[in-house]
PDB file of C-alpha atoms in Angstrom:
ATOM      1  CA  MET T   1       0.024  -0.241  -0.105  1.00  0.00           C
ATOM      2  CA  THR T   2       1.125   3.527  -0.148  1.00  0.00           C
ATOM      3  CA  GLY T   3      -0.338   6.536   1.068  1.00  0.00           C
ATOM      4  CA  PRO T   4      -1.316   9.011   2.890  1.00  0.00           C
ATOM      5  CA  ASP T   5      -1.358  12.600   1.999  1.00  0.00           C
ATOM      6  CA  ALA T   6      -2.216  14.297  -1.338  1.00  0.00           C
ATOM      7  CA  ARG T   7       0.272  15.370  -3.888  1.00  0.00           C
ATOM      8  CA  SER T   8       3.093  12.946  -2.774  1.00  0.00           C
ATOM      9  CA  GLY T   9       3.897  10.928  -5.271  1.00  0.00           C
ATOM     10  CA  LYS T  10       2.191   7.988  -3.822  1.00  0.00           C
ATOM     11  CA  GLY T  11       0.545   6.917  -7.580  1.00  0.00           C
ATOM     12  CA  ALA T  12       3.813   7.413  -9.142  1.00  0.00           C
ATOM     13  CA  ALA T  13       5.610   4.782  -6.478  1.00  0.00           C
ATOM     14  CA  LEU T  14       2.990   1.780  -7.557  1.00  0.00           C
ATOM     15  CA  GLY T  15       2.481   2.655 -10.904  1.00  0.00           C
ATOM     16  CA  GLY T  16       6.325   4.423 -12.044  1.00  0.00           C
ATOM     17  CA  ALA T  17       6.610   7.374 -13.442  1.00  0.00           C
ATOM     18  CA  THR T  18       5.907   7.464 -17.595  1.00  0.00           C
ATOM     19  CA  GLU T  19       7.721  10.999 -18.903  1.00  0.00           C
ATOM     20  CA  GLU T  20      11.037   9.553 -16.699  1.00  0.00           C
ATOM     21  CA  ARG T  21      10.704   6.055 -17.659  1.00  0.00           C
ATOM     22  CA  LEU T  22      10.531   4.369 -14.184  1.00  0.00           C
ATOM     23  CA  GLU T  23       9.022   1.470 -13.302  1.00  0.00           C
ATOM     24  CA  GLY T  24       6.532   1.645 -10.271  1.00  0.00           C
ATOM     25  CA  VAL T  25       5.526  -1.493  -7.691  1.00  0.00           C
ATOM     26  CA  ASN T  26       3.075  -2.804  -9.665  1.00  0.00           C
ATOM     27  CA  THR T  27       5.624  -3.519 -12.532  1.00  0.00           C
ATOM     28  CA  ARG T  28       8.602  -4.484 -10.689  1.00  0.00           C
ATOM     29  CA  ALA T  29       5.783  -6.826  -8.618  1.00  0.00           C
ATOM     30  CA  LEU T  30       4.393  -8.771 -11.760  1.00  0.00           C
ATOM     31  CA  ASP T  31       7.684  -9.002 -13.458  1.00  0.00           C
ATOM     32  CA  GLU T  32       9.395 -10.876 -10.667  1.00  0.00           C
ATOM     33  CA  LEU T  33       6.434 -13.333 -10.937  1.00  0.00           C
ATOM     34  CA  PHE T  34       6.095 -14.014 -14.442  1.00  0.00           C
ATOM     35  CA  THR T  35       9.929 -14.724 -14.514  1.00  0.00           C
ATOM     36  CA  LYS T  36       9.727 -17.098 -11.347  1.00  0.00           C
ATOM     37  CA  SER T  37       6.145 -18.793 -13.225  1.00  0.00           C
ATOM     38  CA  VAL T  38       8.274 -19.270 -16.109  1.00  0.00           C
ATOM     39  CA  GLY T  39      11.480 -20.315 -14.588  1.00  0.00           C
ATOM     40  CA  ARG T  40       9.894 -23.405 -13.264  1.00  0.00           C
ATOM     41  CA  ALA T  41       7.164 -24.124 -15.521  1.00  0.00           C
ATOM     42  CA  ASN T  42       8.736 -27.837 -16.105  1.00  0.00           C
ATOM     43  CA  GLU T  43       7.582 -28.437 -12.102  1.00  0.00           C
ATOM     44  CA  ILE T  44       5.309 -25.599 -11.238  1.00  0.00           C
ATOM     45  CA  SER T  45       1.644 -25.010 -13.358  1.00  0.00           C
ATOM     46  CA  ASP T  46       1.006 -21.560 -12.509  1.00  0.00           C
ATOM     47  CA  GLU T  47      -2.790 -19.728 -13.521  1.00  0.00           C
ATOM     48  CA  ILE T  48      -2.209 -16.006 -13.021  1.00  0.00           C
ATOM     49  CA  SER T  49      -5.241 -14.218 -13.201  1.00  0.00           C
ATOM     50  CA  VAL T  50      -5.347  -9.964 -12.227  1.00  0.00           C
ATOM     51  CA  SER T  51      -8.873  -7.683 -11.113  1.00  0.00           C
ATOM     52  CA  VAL T  52      -8.749  -3.837 -10.873  1.00  0.00           C
ATOM     53  CA  LEU T  53     -11.216  -2.262  -8.480  1.00  0.00           C
ATOM     54  CA  GLU T  54     -11.887   1.055  -6.807  1.00  0.00           C
ATOM     55  CA  ILE T  55     -13.873   2.077  -3.348  1.00  0.00           C
ATOM     56  CA  TYR T  56     -14.969   5.277  -4.209  1.00  0.00           C
ATOM     57  CA  CYS T  57     -17.441   6.898  -1.554  1.00  0.00           C
ATOM     58  CA  GLU T  58     -17.336   3.100  -0.126  1.00  0.00           C
ATOM     59  CA  GLN T  59     -18.656   2.361  -2.906  1.00  0.00           C
ATOM     60  CA  ILE T  60     -17.282  -0.745  -4.462  1.00  0.00           C
ATOM     61  CA  ARG T  61     -16.600   0.004  -8.899  1.00  0.00           C
ATOM     62  CA  ASP T  62     -15.289  -2.425 -10.781  1.00  0.00           C
ATOM     63  CA  LEU T  63     -12.881  -0.111 -13.352  1.00  0.00           C
ATOM     64  CA  LEU T  64     -12.246  -2.990 -16.081  1.00  0.00           C
ATOM     65  CA  SER T  65     -16.419  -2.996 -16.727  1.00  0.00           C
ATOM     66  CA  GLU T  66     -17.442  -0.874 -19.630  1.00  0.00           C
ATOM     67  CA  ASP T  67     -20.537  -1.073 -17.880  1.00  0.00           C
ATOM     68  CA  LYS T  68     -21.543   2.126 -15.886  1.00  0.00           C
ATOM     69  CA  ASP T  69     -24.525   0.662 -14.905  1.00  0.00           C
ATOM     70  CA  ALA T  70     -23.309  -2.650 -13.332  1.00  0.00           C
ATOM     71  CA  GLN T  71     -25.059  -4.565 -10.428  1.00  0.00           C
ATOM     72  CA  LYS T  72     -24.091  -3.199  -7.450  1.00  0.00           C
ATOM     73  CA  LEU T  73     -20.927  -5.367  -5.773  1.00  0.00           C
ATOM     74  CA  GLU T  74     -20.501  -6.350  -2.847  1.00  0.00           C
ATOM     75  CA  ILE T  75     -17.791  -7.947  -0.265  1.00  0.00           C
ATOM     76  CA  ARG T  76     -18.424 -10.937   0.623  1.00  0.00           C
ATOM     77  CA  GLN T  77     -16.175 -14.057   2.784  1.00  0.00           C
ATOM     78  CA  GLY T  78     -15.493 -17.523   0.494  1.00  0.00           C
ATOM     79  CA  GLU T  79     -13.750 -20.580   0.883  1.00  0.00           C
ATOM     80  CA  HIS T  80     -10.368 -18.875   0.103  1.00  0.00           C
ATOM     81  CA  GLY T  81     -11.010 -15.481   1.920  1.00  0.00           C
ATOM     82  CA  ASN T  82     -13.455 -12.094   1.325  1.00  0.00           C
ATOM     83  CA  TYR T  83     -13.832 -11.673  -1.962  1.00  0.00           C
ATOM     84  CA  VAL T  84     -16.467  -9.697  -4.398  1.00  0.00           C
ATOM     85  CA  PRO T  85     -18.344 -11.474  -6.405  1.00  0.00           C
ATOM     86  CA  GLY T  86     -18.995 -10.062  -9.929  1.00  0.00           C
ATOM     87  CA  LEU T  87     -15.795  -8.358  -9.741  1.00  0.00           C
ATOM     88  CA  THR T  88     -14.167  -8.640 -13.321  1.00  0.00           C
ATOM     89  CA  VAL T  89     -10.937 -11.373 -13.111  1.00  0.00           C
ATOM     90  CA  VAL T  90      -8.742 -11.921 -15.959  1.00  0.00           C
ATOM     91  CA  PRO T  91      -6.367 -14.553 -17.106  1.00  0.00           C
ATOM     92  CA  VAL T  92      -2.718 -12.982 -17.499  1.00  0.00           C
ATOM     93  CA  THR T  93       0.479 -14.250 -19.347  1.00  0.00           C
ATOM     94  CA  HIS T  94       2.657 -11.548 -19.641  1.00  0.00           C
ATOM     95  CA  MET T  95       3.359  -7.654 -18.530  1.00  0.00           C
ATOM     96  CA  GLU T  96       1.993  -6.255 -21.425  1.00  0.00           C
ATOM     97  CA  GLN T  97      -1.306  -7.380 -20.832  1.00  0.00           C
ATOM     98  CA  VAL T  98      -1.550  -6.462 -17.761  1.00  0.00           C
ATOM     99  CA  GLY T  99      -0.336  -2.625 -18.864  1.00  0.00           C
ATOM    100  CA  GLU T 100      -3.238  -2.584 -21.056  1.00  0.00           C
ATOM    101  CA  LEU T 101      -5.530  -3.418 -18.264  1.00  0.00           C
ATOM    102  CA  LEU T 102      -4.277  -0.895 -16.074  1.00  0.00           C
ATOM    103  CA  GLU T 103      -4.448   1.541 -18.656  1.00  0.00           C
ATOM    104  CA  VAL T 104      -8.320   0.758 -18.992  1.00  0.00           C
ATOM    105  CA  ALA T 105      -8.153   1.010 -15.247  1.00  0.00           C
ATOM    106  CA  ASP T 106      -6.629   4.170 -15.061  1.00  0.00           C
ATOM    107  CA  ARG T 107      -9.614   5.307 -17.746  1.00  0.00           C
ATOM    108  CA  ASN T 108     -12.565   4.642 -15.234  1.00  0.00           C
ATOM    109  CA  ARG T 109     -11.236   6.072 -12.169  1.00  0.00           C
ATOM    110  CA  SER T 110     -12.720   8.624 -10.152  1.00  0.00           C
ATOM    111  CA  THR T 111     -10.226  12.012 -10.065  1.00  0.00           C
ATOM    112  CA  ALA T 112     -11.509  15.239  -9.316  1.00  0.00           C
ATOM    113  CA  SER T 113      -8.831  18.896  -8.829  1.00  0.00           C
ATOM    114  CA  THR T 114      -8.682  20.446  -5.594  1.00  0.00           C
ATOM    115  CA  ASN T 115      -6.146  23.295  -4.627  1.00  0.00           C
ATOM    116  CA  MET T 116      -3.579  20.580  -3.551  1.00  0.00           C
ATOM    117  CA  ASN T 117      -3.458  18.427  -6.850  1.00  0.00           C
ATOM    118  CA  GLU T 118      -4.542  19.243 -10.301  1.00  0.00           C
ATOM    119  CA  HIS T 119      -5.618  16.022 -10.687  1.00  0.00           C
ATOM    120  CA  SER T 120      -6.346  14.518  -7.348  1.00  0.00           C
ATOM    121  CA  SER T 121      -7.911  10.743  -6.756  1.00  0.00           C
ATOM    122  CA  ARG T 122     -11.087  10.374  -4.819  1.00  0.00           C
ATOM    123  CA  SER T 123     -11.132   6.775  -4.932  1.00  0.00           C
ATOM    124  CA  HIS T 124      -8.808   3.591  -3.610  1.00  0.00           C
ATOM    125  CA  LEU T 125      -7.660   1.403  -5.989  1.00  0.00           C
ATOM    126  CA  MET T 126      -6.668  -1.915  -5.396  1.00  0.00           C
ATOM    127  CA  LEU T 127      -5.276  -4.490  -8.208  1.00  0.00           C
ATOM    128  CA  SER T 128      -5.535  -7.684  -7.288  1.00  0.00           C
ATOM    129  CA  VAL T 129      -2.820 -11.264  -8.455  1.00  0.00           C
ATOM    130  CA  HIS T 130      -4.432 -14.440  -7.604  1.00  0.00           C
ATOM    131  CA  VAL T 131      -1.902 -17.084  -8.075  1.00  0.00           C
ATOM    132  CA  ARG T 132      -3.102 -20.584  -8.182  1.00  0.00           C
ATOM    133  CA  SER T 133      -0.310 -23.157  -8.531  1.00  0.00           C
ATOM    134  CA  VAL T 134      -0.495 -26.822  -9.421  1.00  0.00           C
ATOM    135  CA  ASN T 135       2.930 -29.117  -9.169  1.00  0.00           C
ATOM    136  CA  ARG T 136       2.753 -31.559 -12.458  1.00  0.00           C
ATOM    137  CA  VAL T 137       4.459 -34.327 -10.419  1.00  0.00           C
ATOM    138  CA  SER T 138       2.307 -34.803  -6.883  1.00  0.00           C
ATOM    139  CA  GLY T 139      -0.834 -33.152  -8.017  1.00  0.00           C
ATOM    140  CA  ALA T 140      -0.698 -30.433  -4.746  1.00  0.00           C
ATOM    141  CA  GLY T 141      -2.066 -27.166  -5.261  1.00  0.00           C
ATOM    142  CA  THR T 142      -1.649 -24.333  -3.596  1.00  0.00           C
ATOM    143  CA  ARG T 143      -3.696 -20.853  -4.037  1.00  0.00           C
ATOM    144  CA  GLY T 144      -1.961 -17.461  -3.399  1.00  0.00           C
ATOM    145  CA  LYS T 145      -2.891 -13.721  -3.988  1.00  0.00           C
ATOM    146  CA  LEU T 146      -1.518 -10.184  -3.945  1.00  0.00           C
ATOM    147  CA  HIS T 147      -3.254  -6.791  -3.074  1.00  0.00           C
ATOM    148  CA  LEU T 148      -1.381  -3.364  -4.667  1.00  0.00           C
ATOM    149  CA  VAL T 149      -3.033  -0.605  -3.121  1.00  0.00           C
ATOM    150  CA  ASP T 150      -2.868   2.920  -3.905  1.00  0.00           C
ATOM    151  CA  LEU T 151      -4.403   4.622  -1.235  1.00  0.00           C
ATOM    152  CA  ALA T 152      -6.365   7.919  -1.718  1.00  0.00           C
ATOM    153  CA  GLY T 153      -4.407  10.504  -0.502  1.00  0.00           C
ATOM    154  CA  SER T 154      -5.808  12.103   3.151  1.00  0.00           C
ATOM    155  CA  GLU T 155      -6.870  15.651   2.723  1.00  0.00           C
ATOM    156  CA  ARG T 156      -7.178  18.738   5.373  1.00  0.00           C
ATOM    157  CA  LEU T 157      -9.759  20.390   4.299  1.00  0.00           C
ATOM    158  CA  SER T 158      -9.159  23.501   4.965  1.00  0.00           C
ATOM    159  CA  LYS T 159      -6.434  23.547   2.496  1.00  0.00           C
ATOM    160  CA  SER T 160      -7.521  21.332  -0.176  1.00  0.00           C
ATOM    161  CA  GLY T 161     -10.953  23.449  -1.020  1.00  0.00           C
ATOM    162  CA  ALA T 162     -13.316  20.712  -1.551  1.00  0.00           C
ATOM    163  CA  THR T 163     -16.686  21.728  -1.910  1.00  0.00           C
ATOM    164  CA  GLY T 164     -19.748  19.416  -2.556  1.00  0.00           C
ATOM    165  CA  GLN T 165     -19.397  15.907  -4.324  1.00  0.00           C
ATOM    166  CA  ALA T 166     -15.467  16.782  -3.652  1.00  0.00           C
ATOM    167  CA  LEU T 167     -16.104  17.355  -0.036  1.00  0.00           C
ATOM    168  CA  ARG T 168     -17.871  14.087   0.446  1.00  0.00           C
ATOM    169  CA  GLU T 169     -15.304  12.523  -1.780  1.00  0.00           C
ATOM    170  CA  ALA T 170     -12.666  13.897   0.901  1.00  0.00           C
ATOM    171  CA  GLN T 171     -14.398  13.012   4.351  1.00  0.00           C
ATOM    172  CA  ALA T 172     -15.024   9.491   2.841  1.00  0.00           C
ATOM    173  CA  ILE T 173     -11.552   9.376   2.147  1.00  0.00           C
ATOM    174  CA  ASN T 174     -10.725  10.248   5.559  1.00  0.00           C
ATOM    175  CA  LYS T 175     -12.848   8.238   7.004  1.00  0.00           C
ATOM    176  CA  SER T 176     -11.565   5.182   5.408  1.00  0.00           C
ATOM    177  CA  LEU T 177      -8.246   5.928   6.297  1.00  0.00           C
ATOM    178  CA  SER T 178      -8.728   6.484   9.890  1.00  0.00           C
ATOM    179  CA  ALA T 179     -10.284   2.763   9.574  1.00  0.00           C
ATOM    180  CA  LEU T 180      -7.057   1.459   8.496  1.00  0.00           C
ATOM    181  CA  GLY T 181      -5.415   2.932  11.230  1.00  0.00           C
ATOM    182  CA  ASP T 182      -8.020   1.829  13.971  1.00  0.00           C
ATOM    183  CA  VAL T 183      -6.986  -1.827  11.815  1.00  0.00           C
ATOM    184  CA  ILE T 184      -3.322  -1.380  11.862  1.00  0.00           C
ATOM    185  CA  MET T 185      -3.676  -0.069  15.768  1.00  0.00           C
ATOM    186  CA  SER T 186      -6.196  -2.923  16.891  1.00  0.00           C
ATOM    187  CA  ARG T 187      -3.912  -5.550  15.468  1.00  0.00           C
ATOM    188  CA  ALA T 188      -0.161  -3.912  17.040  1.00  0.00           C
ATOM    189  CA  GLN T 189      -1.883  -3.919  20.415  1.00  0.00           C
ATOM    190  CA  LYS T 190      -3.344  -7.289  19.494  1.00  0.00           C
ATOM    191  CA  SER T 191      -6.987  -6.528  20.988  1.00  0.00           C
ATOM    192  CA  ASN T 192      -9.247  -9.192  20.946  1.00  0.00           C
ATOM    193  CA  HIS T 193     -11.736  -7.132  18.534  1.00  0.00           C
ATOM    194  CA  VAL T 194     -10.308  -6.054  15.288  1.00  0.00           C
ATOM    195  CA  PRO T 195     -12.801  -3.053  13.801  1.00  0.00           C
ATOM    196  CA  PHE T 196     -12.580  -5.126   9.886  1.00  0.00           C
ATOM    197  CA  ARG T 197     -15.560  -4.313   9.222  1.00  0.00           C
ATOM    198  CA  ASN T 198     -15.297  -0.138   9.662  1.00  0.00           C
ATOM    199  CA  SER T 199     -14.779   0.771   6.049  1.00  0.00           C
ATOM    200  CA  ALA T 200     -14.923  -1.523   2.936  1.00  0.00           C
ATOM    201  CA  LEU T 201     -11.267  -0.784   2.364  1.00  0.00           C
ATOM    202  CA  THR T 202     -10.206  -2.712   5.877  1.00  0.00           C
ATOM    203  CA  HIS T 203     -13.501  -5.411   5.133  1.00  0.00           C
ATOM    204  CA  LEU T 204     -11.852  -6.176   1.988  1.00  0.00           C
ATOM    205  CA  LEU T 205      -8.393  -6.886   2.981  1.00  0.00           C
ATOM    206  CA  GLN T 206      -9.673  -8.380   6.304  1.00  0.00           C
ATOM    207  CA  ASP T 207      -7.201 -12.009   5.516  1.00  0.00           C
ATOM    208  CA  SER T 208      -4.625 -10.009   4.055  1.00  0.00           C
ATOM    209  CA  LEU T 209      -4.220  -8.253   7.098  1.00  0.00           C
ATOM    210  CA  SER T 210      -4.387 -10.935   9.801  1.00  0.00           C
ATOM    211  CA  GLY T 211      -3.165 -14.386  10.632  1.00  0.00           C
ATOM    212  CA  ASP T 212       0.169 -14.661   8.392  1.00  0.00           C
ATOM    213  CA  ALA T 213      -0.500 -12.385   6.004  1.00  0.00           C
ATOM    214  CA  LYS T 214       2.607  -9.921   4.752  1.00  0.00           C
ATOM    215  CA  THR T 215       2.067  -5.936   4.648  1.00  0.00           C
ATOM    216  CA  LEU T 216       4.204  -3.486   3.454  1.00  0.00           C
ATOM    217  CA  MET T 217       3.305   0.483   3.247  1.00  0.00           C
ATOM    218  CA  PHE T 218       5.092   3.325   1.545  1.00  0.00           C
ATOM    219  CA  VAL T 219       5.096   6.109   3.316  1.00  0.00           C
ATOM    220  CA  CYS T 220       4.910   8.933   0.960  1.00  0.00           C
ATOM    221  CA  ILE T 221       5.462  12.676   1.862  1.00  0.00           C
ATOM    222  CA  SER T 222       5.680  15.921   0.245  1.00  0.00           C
ATOM    223  CA  PRO T 223       7.003  19.069   1.311  1.00  0.00           C
ATOM    224  CA  VAL T 224       4.500  21.185  -0.358  1.00  0.00           C
ATOM    225  CA  PRO T 225       4.176  24.978  -0.178  1.00  0.00           C
ATOM    226  CA  GLN T 226       0.312  24.852   1.034  1.00  0.00           C
ATOM    227  CA  TYR T 227       1.294  23.168   4.082  1.00  0.00           C
ATOM    228  CA  PRO T 228       2.268  25.630   6.563  1.00  0.00           C
ATOM    229  CA  ASN T 229       5.069  23.735   8.305  1.00  0.00           C
ATOM    230  CA  GLY T 230       6.868  22.235   5.513  1.00  0.00           C
ATOM    231  CA  PHE T 231       5.856  18.658   6.312  1.00  0.00           C
ATOM    232  CA  ALA T 232       2.474  18.214   7.974  1.00  0.00           C
ATOM    233  CA  PRO T 233       0.382  15.177   7.622  1.00  0.00           C
ATOM    234  CA  CYS T 234      -3.085  16.050   8.109  1.00  0.00           C
ATOM    235  CA  ALA T 235      -4.964  13.307  11.524  1.00  0.00           C
ATOM    236  CA  PRO T 236      -5.728  10.581   9.082  1.00  0.00           C
ATOM    237  CA  SER T 237      -2.598  10.087   8.420  1.00  0.00           C
ATOM    238  CA  GLN T 238      -0.715  10.632  11.595  1.00  0.00           C
ATOM    239  CA  ARG T 239      -3.575   7.835  13.054  1.00  0.00           C
ATOM    240  CA  LEU T 240      -2.434   5.359  10.247  1.00  0.00           C
ATOM    241  CA  PHE T 241       1.496   4.925  10.303  1.00  0.00           C
ATOM    242  CA  SER T 242       1.065   6.060  14.807  1.00  0.00           C
ATOM    243  CA  PRO T 243       1.829   2.232  15.471  1.00  0.00           C
ATOM    244  CA  LEU T 244       4.104   1.890  13.065  1.00  0.00           C
TER     245      LEU T 244
END
């Protein structure tokens, strides 16, 4: 995951920077996955598929679907963890396919202009990679998944100048980031109850934020002139990273 503040380079950390021809975490991780899959193809058969969604004002949107009036998507608990029935899942075999899918997702993602950012993401974007592997000799199978999450930037509302729908979007973003901070805090304190269901983001990531799952988070900070003290993450950001 990348976060937390707006205009701090979160998107470039995951997706890369086209102008500078720099690869982001998404490309590097999937390149490594495809390379390892090819290298062990004689012993292990891998089926790799991806999906891309956004969580916009607590609603899940399928960024690979061309149907803007598609039915409402909801989170369900299944045999292999939480998932979204009806979400577009595409089998892939090389990075070029993934790149094309990410271009479609980027066109469909919700953005707006604020005082802090000309192209501000108004949603959390989640690229999910699902791998099913089968040993060609023993027939034993395993499953795994990797969520690459570009968190929408938390906003200091007095500085962003957001109004109307943009204000409601910012409030939803800050609330979900606070919910993520609550989950991280509860996990760090080994609480008996972890509030995964307080937001769509944490509910969907429940099995990836618990058990034996591993979570890596990139903290992106930018000394922009809109912050009077240079570096000044707003409240949801401070809560999100206080246990780390």
